[in-house]
Amino acid sequence: MLKTSIGEETAAPVVSESATVVERWECDFSQTKTDGVIYDYIIVGSGSAGAVLANRLSEQKDKRILLIEAGGADTHEEILMPGASTKCQGSEIDWQYKTTPQLHSHFGCVNQQSNWPRGKVLGGCSSINYMQYVRGDALDYDNWDLPQWSFTEMLPYFKKLERADLNTIPKNEKFRNHDQDSGMMDVIMVQKDNPMDPMFIEACEKNGYREIEDYNAEKSLNGCVSMSQISTKNGKRWSTASGYLLTAVKRENLDILIHAHTCRIVFDAHKQATGVIVKRDNSSEKEEFITSKEVILSAGTIGSAQILLLSGIGPQNELEKHKIPLVVNLPGVGKNLQDHLMTPLFYLSRLPTLSSRDATVENHQLWKNEGKGPLASGVGGS
């Protein structure tokens, strides 16, 4: 597993963020003017949900949309380089949350706390995660016993969002979309270039697992092992910012505002949202009201709940404790949080694996110019 910064060790000449923003996005979104504009929709958070919403809603030409992001543009090289994905977490593009000290777990962690990475950048967590493309077990959707969320109902949307790679992912019209003229998110299957991968798969098979060609085309994932599928295009990370915003931003009815922290939602006397209060990084002492007919929170599991609480929506006793005026007493806000943990196991190996030794000028140029080499593979194999 990569522990040092490949992007740092082989970085290209440093350029200003504003210059790279303009190069990628043709605009500096930190300078977006909102004075006098009444938006139809304000979307708070540009991550895996917000970017999709901005794209789909802006397809309606008679609607005006504002997408607000607390972080900046996704122009750091470490974001695009799969081999440097670990460097993204714990950096300035990560909110760097930590759990509260745990009582019955995390005994090997400082203060018994876990890091809780959350993207603070265009693309949100899809710009800092390990790019694993996993729909999940079909039976999990069905076991929710919610007809509209069954796997059969969800499958058309899974297919609609993806462009499965023709060369690495087996064709399967029932489960996958290989039409390169539709879909938004590019997906490839990691190849068995590292000798460790076939050995790992063989070891799993000897312990009762079965190797499958495509875990996103299975009725159940129980007892399966396979090579990973990741969201990359030409060896570069393909986040929701790349998949959904690069096209949407060309529409005149979509504005994007970055480096702007959403403080709270504003409601009228009828408890209807009328807009949001934000603070821009370049004038953090000044609160700015932006008007909208509707507000959509897609600021992540933690961020959306926090904004609701700060806006007066949540458990009345907690809001009163923090002297936040009550708008709606909604006890479930900020409660019942669930997430999956990752517990990495590290082993010494005589075989080469992705490490700081791959951070060579030659590998950097190979990745940058051709999208190939160890820096294009990411940290997940089989």
GROMACS .gro file of C-alpha atoms in nm:
model
  382
    1MET     CA    1   0.000   0.000   0.000
    2LEU     CA    2   0.123   0.348  -0.091
    3LYS     CA    3   0.233   0.546   0.215
    4THR     CA    4   0.421   0.839   0.066
    5SER     CA    5   0.317   1.107  -0.176
    6ILE     CA    6   0.384   1.003  -0.533
    7GLY     CA    7   0.234   1.327  -0.651
    8GLU     CA    8   0.464   1.519  -0.418
    9GLU     CA    9   0.780   1.333  -0.511
   10THR     CA   10   0.731   1.365  -0.886
   11ALA     CA   11   0.527   1.682  -0.906
   12ALA     CA   12   0.518   1.895  -1.216
   13PRO     CA   13   0.616   2.263  -1.192
   14VAL     CA   14   0.387   2.442  -0.949
   15VAL     CA   15   0.122   2.670  -1.099
   16SER     CA   16  -0.137   2.882  -0.923
   17GLU     CA   17  -0.471   2.722  -0.845
   18SER     CA   18  -0.658   2.993  -1.033
   19ALA     CA   19  -0.462   2.918  -1.350
   20THR     CA   20  -0.525   2.544  -1.330
   21VAL     CA   21  -0.892   2.605  -1.246
   22VAL     CA   22  -0.937   2.814  -1.558
   23GLU     CA   23  -0.750   2.554  -1.765
   24ARG     CA   24  -0.977   2.268  -1.651
   25TRP     CA   25  -1.303   2.456  -1.601
   26GLU     CA   26  -1.261   2.769  -1.818
   27CYS     CA   27  -1.376   2.977  -1.519
   28ASP     CA   28  -1.274   3.067  -1.164
   29PHE     CA   29  -1.582   2.964  -0.965
   30SER     CA   30  -1.467   3.146  -0.650
   31GLN     CA   31  -1.563   3.472  -0.825
   32THR     CA   32  -1.922   3.372  -0.910
   33LYS     CA   33  -2.164   3.664  -0.866
   34THR     CA   34  -2.502   3.588  -0.711
   35ASP     CA   35  -2.630   3.938  -0.633
   36GLY     CA   36  -2.986   3.991  -0.751
   37VAL     CA   37  -3.029   3.635  -0.876
   38ILE     CA   38  -3.323   3.422  -0.763
   39TYR     CA   39  -3.231   3.062  -0.831
   40ASP     CA   40  -3.481   2.785  -0.889
   41TYR     CA   41  -3.255   2.540  -0.709
   42ILE     CA   42  -2.957   2.580  -0.480
   43ILE     CA   43  -2.761   2.257  -0.436
   44VAL     CA   44  -2.530   2.249  -0.135
   45GLY     CA   45  -2.238   2.012  -0.186
   46SER     CA   46  -2.082   1.904  -0.516
   47GLY     CA   47  -2.003   1.541  -0.433
   48SER     CA   48  -2.134   1.212  -0.562
   49ALA     CA   49  -2.495   1.331  -0.528
   50GLY     CA   50  -2.463   1.706  -0.583
   51ALA     CA   51  -2.276   1.679  -0.912
   52VAL     CA   52  -2.541   1.443  -1.050
   53LEU     CA   53  -2.823   1.674  -0.939
   54ALA     CA   54  -2.655   1.978  -1.093
   55ASN     CA   55  -2.622   1.798  -1.424
   56ARG     CA   56  -2.973   1.655  -1.438
   57LEU     CA   57  -3.156   1.964  -1.310
   58SER     CA   58  -2.968   2.195  -1.547
   59GLU     CA   59  -3.101   1.991  -1.837
   60GLN     CA   60  -3.418   2.194  -1.781
   61LYS     CA   61  -3.327   2.508  -1.972
   62ASP     CA   62  -3.593   2.720  -1.801
   63LYS     CA   63  -3.446   2.654  -1.455
   64ARG     CA   64  -3.149   2.833  -1.300
   65ILE     CA   65  -2.929   2.633  -1.065
   66LEU     CA   66  -2.650   2.721  -0.823
   67LEU     CA   67  -2.412   2.451  -0.699
   68ILE     CA   68  -2.222   2.551  -0.383
   69GLU     CA   69  -1.900   2.380  -0.272
   70ALA     CA   70  -1.711   2.461   0.049
   71GLY     CA   71  -1.383   2.338  -0.100
   72GLY     CA   72  -1.204   2.433  -0.417
   73ALA     CA   73  -1.165   2.299  -0.769
   74ASP     CA   74  -1.030   1.950  -0.831
   75THR     CA   75  -0.700   2.058  -0.983
   76HIS     CA   76  -0.449   1.890  -0.752
   77GLU     CA   77  -0.251   1.629  -0.941
   78GLU     CA   78  -0.295   1.378  -0.658
   79ILE     CA   79  -0.670   1.377  -0.730
   80LEU     CA   80  -0.628   1.260  -1.088
   81MET     CA   81  -0.346   1.012  -1.017
   82PRO     CA   82  -0.492   0.679  -0.894
   83GLY     CA   83  -0.161   0.576  -0.740
   84ALA     CA   84  -0.163   0.885  -0.518
   85SER     CA   85  -0.519   0.849  -0.388
   86THR     CA   86  -0.404   0.789  -0.030
   87LYS     CA   87  -0.242   1.133  -0.034
   88CYS     CA   88  -0.581   1.297  -0.089
   89GLN     CA   89  -0.715   1.187   0.247
   90GLY     CA   90  -0.595   1.393   0.541
   91SER     CA   91  -0.509   1.683   0.312
   92GLU     CA   92  -0.669   2.023   0.255
   93ILE     CA   93  -0.929   1.866   0.025
   94ASP     CA   94  -1.054   1.645   0.309
   95TRP     CA   95  -1.275   1.775   0.593
   96GLN     CA   96  -1.051   1.561   0.820
   97TYR     CA   97  -1.328   1.454   1.054
   98LYS     CA   98  -1.256   1.215   1.339
   99THR     CA   99  -1.495   0.995   1.532
  100THR     CA  100  -1.553   1.056   1.899
  101PRO     CA  101  -1.333   0.834   2.121
  102GLN     CA  102  -1.477   0.481   2.115
  103LEU     CA  103  -1.532   0.265   2.421
  104HIS     CA  104  -1.534  -0.087   2.277
  105SER     CA  105  -1.315  -0.059   1.966
  106HIS     CA  106  -1.025   0.132   1.808
  107PHE     CA  107  -0.783   0.014   2.073
  108GLY     CA  108  -0.495   0.047   1.828
  109CYS     CA  109  -0.583   0.406   1.733
  110VAL     CA  110  -0.469   0.729   1.894
  111ASN     CA  111  -0.729   0.834   2.151
  112GLN     CA  112  -0.941   0.543   2.022
  113GLN     CA  113  -1.056   0.756   1.729
  114SER     CA  114  -1.092   0.685   1.357
  115ASN     CA  115  -1.027   0.920   1.071
  116TRP     CA  116  -1.347   0.991   0.879
  117PRO     CA  117  -1.251   1.118   0.533
  118ARG     CA  118  -1.501   1.346   0.357
  119GLY     CA  119  -1.422   1.528   0.036
  120LYS     CA  120  -1.394   1.908   0.051
  121VAL     CA  121  -1.350   1.971  -0.321
  122LEU     CA  122  -1.548   1.955  -0.644
  123GLY     CA  123  -1.655   1.593  -0.675
  124GLY     CA  124  -1.662   1.546  -0.297
  125CYS     CA  125  -1.564   1.199  -0.181
  126SER     CA  126  -1.546   1.077  -0.541
  127SER     CA  127  -1.237   1.299  -0.571
  128ILE     CA  128  -1.055   1.152  -0.269
  129ASN     CA  129  -1.171   0.790  -0.241
  130TYR     CA  130  -1.008   0.475  -0.380
  131MET     CA  131  -1.236   0.477  -0.688
  132GLN     CA  132  -1.378   0.130  -0.622
  133TYR     CA  133  -1.687   0.076  -0.836
  134VAL     CA  134  -1.910  -0.167  -0.648
  135ARG     CA  135  -2.288  -0.164  -0.672
  136GLY     CA  136  -2.330  -0.397  -0.375
  137ASP     CA  137  -2.512  -0.724  -0.333
  138ALA     CA  138  -2.848  -0.740  -0.513
  139LEU     CA  139  -2.999  -0.920  -0.215
  140ASP     CA  140  -2.921  -0.627   0.014
  141TYR     CA  141  -3.146  -0.400  -0.192
  142ASP     CA  142  -3.424  -0.660  -0.198
  143ASN     CA  143  -3.398  -0.723   0.176
  144TRP     CA  144  -3.487  -0.360   0.245
  145ASP     CA  145  -3.838  -0.463   0.136
  146LEU     CA  146  -3.893  -0.125  -0.031
  147PRO     CA  147  -4.036  -0.185  -0.382
  148GLN     CA  148  -3.888   0.131  -0.536
  149TRP     CA  149  -3.543   0.040  -0.401
  150SER     CA  150  -3.533  -0.323  -0.512
  151PHE     CA  151  -3.236  -0.427  -0.722
  152THR     CA  152  -3.463  -0.471  -1.025
  153GLU     CA  153  -3.582  -0.111  -0.990
  154MET     CA  154  -3.229   0.022  -0.933
  155LEU     CA  155  -3.061  -0.167  -1.218
  156PRO     CA  156  -3.168   0.073  -1.499
  157TYR     CA  157  -3.011   0.361  -1.306
  158PHE     CA  158  -2.689   0.167  -1.245
  159LYS     CA  159  -2.668   0.107  -1.619
  160LYS     CA  160  -2.761   0.465  -1.703
  161LEU     CA  161  -2.474   0.616  -1.506
  162GLU     CA  162  -2.191   0.392  -1.630
  163ARG     CA  163  -1.972   0.341  -1.934
  164ALA     CA  164  -1.823  -0.004  -1.884
  165ASP     CA  165  -1.488  -0.049  -2.056
  166LEU     CA  166  -1.514  -0.257  -2.371
  167ASN     CA  167  -1.169  -0.411  -2.334
  168THR     CA  168  -1.168  -0.519  -1.969
  169ILE     CA  169  -1.530  -0.573  -1.857
  170PRO     CA  170  -1.723  -0.865  -2.015
  171LYS     CA  171  -2.029  -0.766  -2.216
  172ASN     CA  172  -2.356  -0.836  -2.040
  173GLU     CA  173  -2.658  -0.649  -2.173
  174LYS     CA  174  -2.874  -0.745  -1.875
  175PHE     CA  175  -2.644  -0.597  -1.610
  176ARG     CA  176  -2.399  -0.361  -1.780
  177ASN     CA  177  -2.390  -0.067  -2.020
  178HIS     CA  178  -2.104  -0.078  -2.270
  179ASP     CA  179  -2.243   0.196  -2.497
  180GLN     CA  180  -1.969   0.457  -2.499
  181ASP     CA  181  -2.211   0.721  -2.626
  182SER     CA  182  -2.426   0.701  -2.314
  183GLY     CA  183  -2.352   0.692  -1.942
  184MET     CA  184  -2.145   0.939  -1.744
  185MET     CA  185  -1.901   0.739  -1.530
  186ASP     CA  186  -1.619   0.544  -1.693
  187VAL     CA  187  -1.543   0.209  -1.532
  188ILE     CA  188  -1.256  -0.031  -1.600
  189MET     CA  189  -1.149  -0.360  -1.450
  190VAL     CA  190  -0.800  -0.368  -1.301
  191GLN     CA  191  -0.581  -0.619  -1.482
  192LYS     CA  192  -0.370  -0.892  -1.323
  193ASP     CA  193  -0.045  -0.708  -1.387
  194ASN     CA  194   0.077  -0.754  -1.033
  195PRO     CA  195   0.181  -1.114  -0.960
  196MET     CA  196   0.024  -1.080  -0.616
  197ASP     CA  197  -0.331  -1.064  -0.757
  198PRO     CA  198  -0.357  -1.411  -0.915
  199MET     CA  199  -0.190  -1.556  -0.606
  200PHE     CA  200  -0.447  -1.390  -0.381
  201ILE     CA  201  -0.735  -1.515  -0.598
  202GLU     CA  202  -0.589  -1.867  -0.598
  203ALA     CA  203  -0.562  -1.858  -0.218
  204CYS     CA  204  -0.926  -1.751  -0.193
  205GLU     CA  205  -1.035  -2.033  -0.422
  206LYS     CA  206  -0.851  -2.285  -0.205
  207ASN     CA  207  -1.053  -2.153   0.089
  208GLY     CA  208  -1.391  -2.201  -0.075
  209TYR     CA  209  -1.439  -1.881  -0.272
  210ARG     CA  210  -1.515  -1.877  -0.645
  211GLU     CA  211  -1.360  -1.640  -0.895
  212ILE     CA  212  -1.612  -1.445  -1.102
  213GLU     CA  213  -1.561  -1.233  -1.412
  214ASP     CA  214  -1.774  -0.934  -1.307
  215TYR     CA  215  -1.904  -0.878  -0.955
  216ASN     CA  216  -2.136  -0.605  -1.084
  217ALA     CA  217  -2.318  -0.866  -1.295
  218GLU     CA  218  -2.404  -1.117  -1.026
  219LYS     CA  219  -2.724  -1.203  -0.839
  220SER     CA  220  -2.525  -1.240  -0.518
  221LEU     CA  221  -2.169  -1.163  -0.411
  222ASN     CA  222  -2.153  -1.423  -0.135
  223GLY     CA  223  -1.838  -1.631  -0.158
  224CYS     CA  224  -1.699  -1.443  -0.460
  225VAL     CA  225  -1.356  -1.306  -0.543
  226SER     CA  226  -1.264  -1.093  -0.843
  227MET     CA  227  -1.037  -0.821  -0.973
  228SER     CA  228  -1.145  -0.471  -0.874
  229GLN     CA  229  -1.337  -0.230  -1.093
  230ILE     CA  230  -1.248   0.137  -1.061
  231SER     CA  231  -1.376   0.469  -1.197
  232THR     CA  232  -1.092   0.589  -1.419
  233LYS     CA  233  -1.057   0.711  -1.776
  234ASN     CA  234  -0.729   0.688  -1.966
  235GLY     CA  235  -0.548   0.617  -1.640
  236LYS     CA  236  -0.691   0.922  -1.459
  237ARG     CA  237  -0.952   0.935  -1.181
  238TRP     CA  238  -1.302   0.986  -1.320
  239SER     CA  239  -1.494   1.154  -1.037
  240THR     CA  240  -1.852   1.280  -1.051
  241ALA     CA  241  -1.702   1.623  -1.114
  242SER     CA  242  -1.543   1.485  -1.431
  243GLY     CA  243  -1.843   1.273  -1.527
  244TYR     CA  244  -2.126   1.514  -1.456
  245LEU     CA  245  -1.995   1.869  -1.410
  246LEU     CA  246  -1.752   1.908  -1.698
  247THR     CA  247  -2.044   1.885  -1.941
  248ALA     CA  248  -2.306   2.061  -1.725
  249VAL     CA  249  -2.090   2.367  -1.656
  250LYS     CA  250  -2.113   2.463  -2.022
  251ARG     CA  251  -2.484   2.533  -1.975
  252GLU     CA  252  -2.571   2.897  -1.917
  253ASN     CA  253  -2.831   2.814  -1.651
  254LEU     CA  254  -2.583   2.648  -1.412
  255ASP     CA  255  -2.362   2.852  -1.179
  256ILE     CA  256  -2.097   2.700  -0.952
  257LEU     CA  257  -1.963   2.870  -0.642
  258ILE     CA  258  -1.654   2.726  -0.469
  259HIS     CA  259  -1.470   2.820  -0.150
  260ALA     CA  260  -1.806   2.910   0.004
  261HIS     CA  261  -1.922   2.757   0.333
  262THR     CA  262  -2.298   2.714   0.371
  263CYS     CA  263  -2.388   2.823   0.724
  264ARG     CA  264  -2.761   2.758   0.728
  265ILE     CA  265  -3.087   2.755   0.534
  266VAL     CA  266  -3.323   3.052   0.568
  267PHE     CA  267  -3.697   2.991   0.610
  268ASP     CA  268  -3.995   3.223   0.581
  269ALA     CA  269  -4.288   3.246   0.823
  270HIS     CA  270  -4.448   2.945   0.653
  271LYS     CA  271  -4.133   2.736   0.706
  272GLN     CA  272  -4.055   2.738   0.335
  273ALA     CA  273  -3.688   2.760   0.238
  274THR     CA  274  -3.605   3.093   0.075
  275GLY     CA  275  -3.230   3.053   0.033
  276VAL     CA  276  -2.904   2.998   0.217
  277ILE     CA  277  -2.649   3.197   0.415
  278VAL     CA  278  -2.290   3.141   0.301
  279LYS     CA  279  -1.948   3.271   0.391
  280ARG     CA  280  -1.689   3.292   0.115
  281ASP     CA  281  -1.332   3.208   0.205
  282ASN     CA  282  -1.213   3.544   0.073
  283SER     CA  283  -1.451   3.730   0.310
  284SER     CA  284  -1.511   3.483   0.592
  285GLU     CA  285  -1.642   3.749   0.831
  286LYS     CA  286  -1.925   3.848   0.597
  287GLU     CA  287  -2.249   3.649   0.570
  288GLU     CA  288  -2.410   3.646   0.226
  289PHE     CA  289  -2.773   3.558   0.158
  290ILE     CA  290  -2.844   3.380  -0.170
  291THR     CA  291  -3.208   3.349  -0.274
  292SER     CA  292  -3.367   3.036  -0.412
  293LYS     CA  293  -3.709   2.881  -0.460
  294GLU     CA  294  -3.580   2.542  -0.341
  295VAL     CA  295  -3.273   2.422  -0.150
  296ILE     CA  296  -3.127   2.073  -0.190
  297LEU     CA  297  -2.880   1.948   0.069
  298SER     CA  298  -2.624   1.704  -0.068
  299ALA     CA  299  -2.342   1.795   0.167
  300GLY     CA  300  -2.273   1.439   0.277
  301THR     CA  301  -2.384   1.227   0.569
  302ILE     CA  302  -2.227   1.462   0.823
  303GLY     CA  303  -2.255   1.794   0.643
  304SER     CA  304  -2.624   1.775   0.551
  305ALA     CA  305  -2.725   1.685   0.906
  306GLN     CA  306  -2.510   1.964   1.047
  307ILE     CA  307  -2.663   2.226   0.818
  308LEU     CA  308  -3.014   2.111   0.911
  309LEU     CA  309  -2.930   2.144   1.280
  310LEU     CA  310  -2.776   2.487   1.235
  311SER     CA  311  -3.090   2.587   1.042
  312GLY     CA  312  -3.320   2.493   1.330
  313ILE     CA  313  -3.432   2.150   1.209
  314GLY     CA  314  -3.358   1.872   1.456
  315PRO     CA  315  -3.414   1.754   1.814
  316GLN     CA  316  -3.562   2.046   2.008
  317ASN     CA  317  -3.362   1.982   2.326
  318GLU     CA  318  -3.030   1.985   2.141
  319LEU     CA  319  -3.114   2.300   1.945
  320GLU     CA  320  -3.216   2.479   2.264
  321LYS     CA  321  -2.892   2.371   2.431
  322HIS     CA  322  -2.697   2.548   2.157
  323LYS     CA  323  -2.940   2.845   2.144
  324ILE     CA  324  -3.046   2.769   1.785
  325PRO     CA  325  -3.401   2.896   1.708
  326LEU     CA  326  -3.635   2.602   1.644
  327VAL     CA  327  -3.797   2.573   1.301
  328VAL     CA  328  -3.903   2.207   1.307
  329ASN     CA  329  -3.867   1.959   1.593
  330LEU     CA  330  -3.731   1.656   1.406
  331PRO     CA  331  -3.566   1.415   1.652
  332GLY     CA  332  -3.403   1.191   1.390
  333VAL     CA  333  -3.167   1.457   1.249
  334GLY     CA  334  -2.808   1.377   1.340
  335LYS     CA  335  -2.899   1.033   1.476
  336ASN     CA  336  -2.871   0.670   1.362
  337LEU     CA  337  -2.545   0.722   1.175
  338GLN     CA  338  -2.404   0.406   1.019
  339ASP     CA  339  -2.094   0.355   0.811
  340HIS     CA  340  -1.856   0.080   0.709
  341LEU     CA  341  -1.510   0.058   0.863
  342MET     CA  342  -1.192  -0.027   0.678
  343THR     CA  343  -0.934  -0.231   0.864
  344PRO     CA  344  -0.621  -0.269   0.650
  345LEU     CA  345  -0.385  -0.558   0.714
  346PHE     CA  346  -0.021  -0.506   0.615
  347TYR     CA  347   0.218  -0.784   0.522
  348LEU     CA  348   0.580  -0.795   0.415
  349SER     CA  349   0.621  -0.934   0.064
  350ARG     CA  350   0.910  -1.048  -0.151
  351LEU     CA  351   0.704  -0.955  -0.456
  352PRO     CA  352   0.688  -0.594  -0.574
  353THR     CA  353   0.371  -0.400  -0.484
  354LEU     CA  354   0.270  -0.038  -0.536
  355SER     CA  355   0.492   0.173  -0.310
  356SER     CA  356   0.701   0.488  -0.299
  357ARG     CA  357   0.960   0.308  -0.512
  358ASP     CA  358   0.722   0.355  -0.804
  359ALA     CA  359   0.740   0.732  -0.760
  360THR     CA  360   0.994   0.779  -1.034
  361VAL     CA  361   1.016   1.051  -1.294
  362GLU     CA  362   0.977   0.787  -1.564
  363ASN     CA  363   0.657   0.645  -1.412
  364HIS     CA  364   0.520   0.993  -1.359
  365GLN     CA  365   0.574   1.084  -1.723
  366LEU     CA  366   0.429   0.751  -1.837
  367TRP     CA  367   0.115   0.818  -1.636
  368LYS     CA  368   0.089   1.185  -1.734
  369ASN     CA  369   0.145   1.134  -2.106
  370GLU     CA  370  -0.012   0.792  -2.167
  371GLY     CA  371  -0.226   0.716  -1.861
  372LYS     CA  372  -0.031   0.394  -1.805
  373GLY     CA  373   0.207   0.237  -1.557
  374PRO     CA  374   0.188   0.164  -1.185
  375LEU     CA  375   0.062   0.513  -1.100
  376ALA     CA  376  -0.251   0.450  -1.308
  377SER     CA  377  -0.351   0.134  -1.126
  378GLY     CA  378  -0.471   0.263  -0.790
  379VAL     CA  379  -0.427   0.094  -0.455
  380GLY     CA  380  -0.682  -0.187  -0.504
  381GLY     CA  381  -0.618  -0.493  -0.717
  382SER     CA  382  -0.816  -0.808  -0.638
   0.00000   0.00000   0.00000
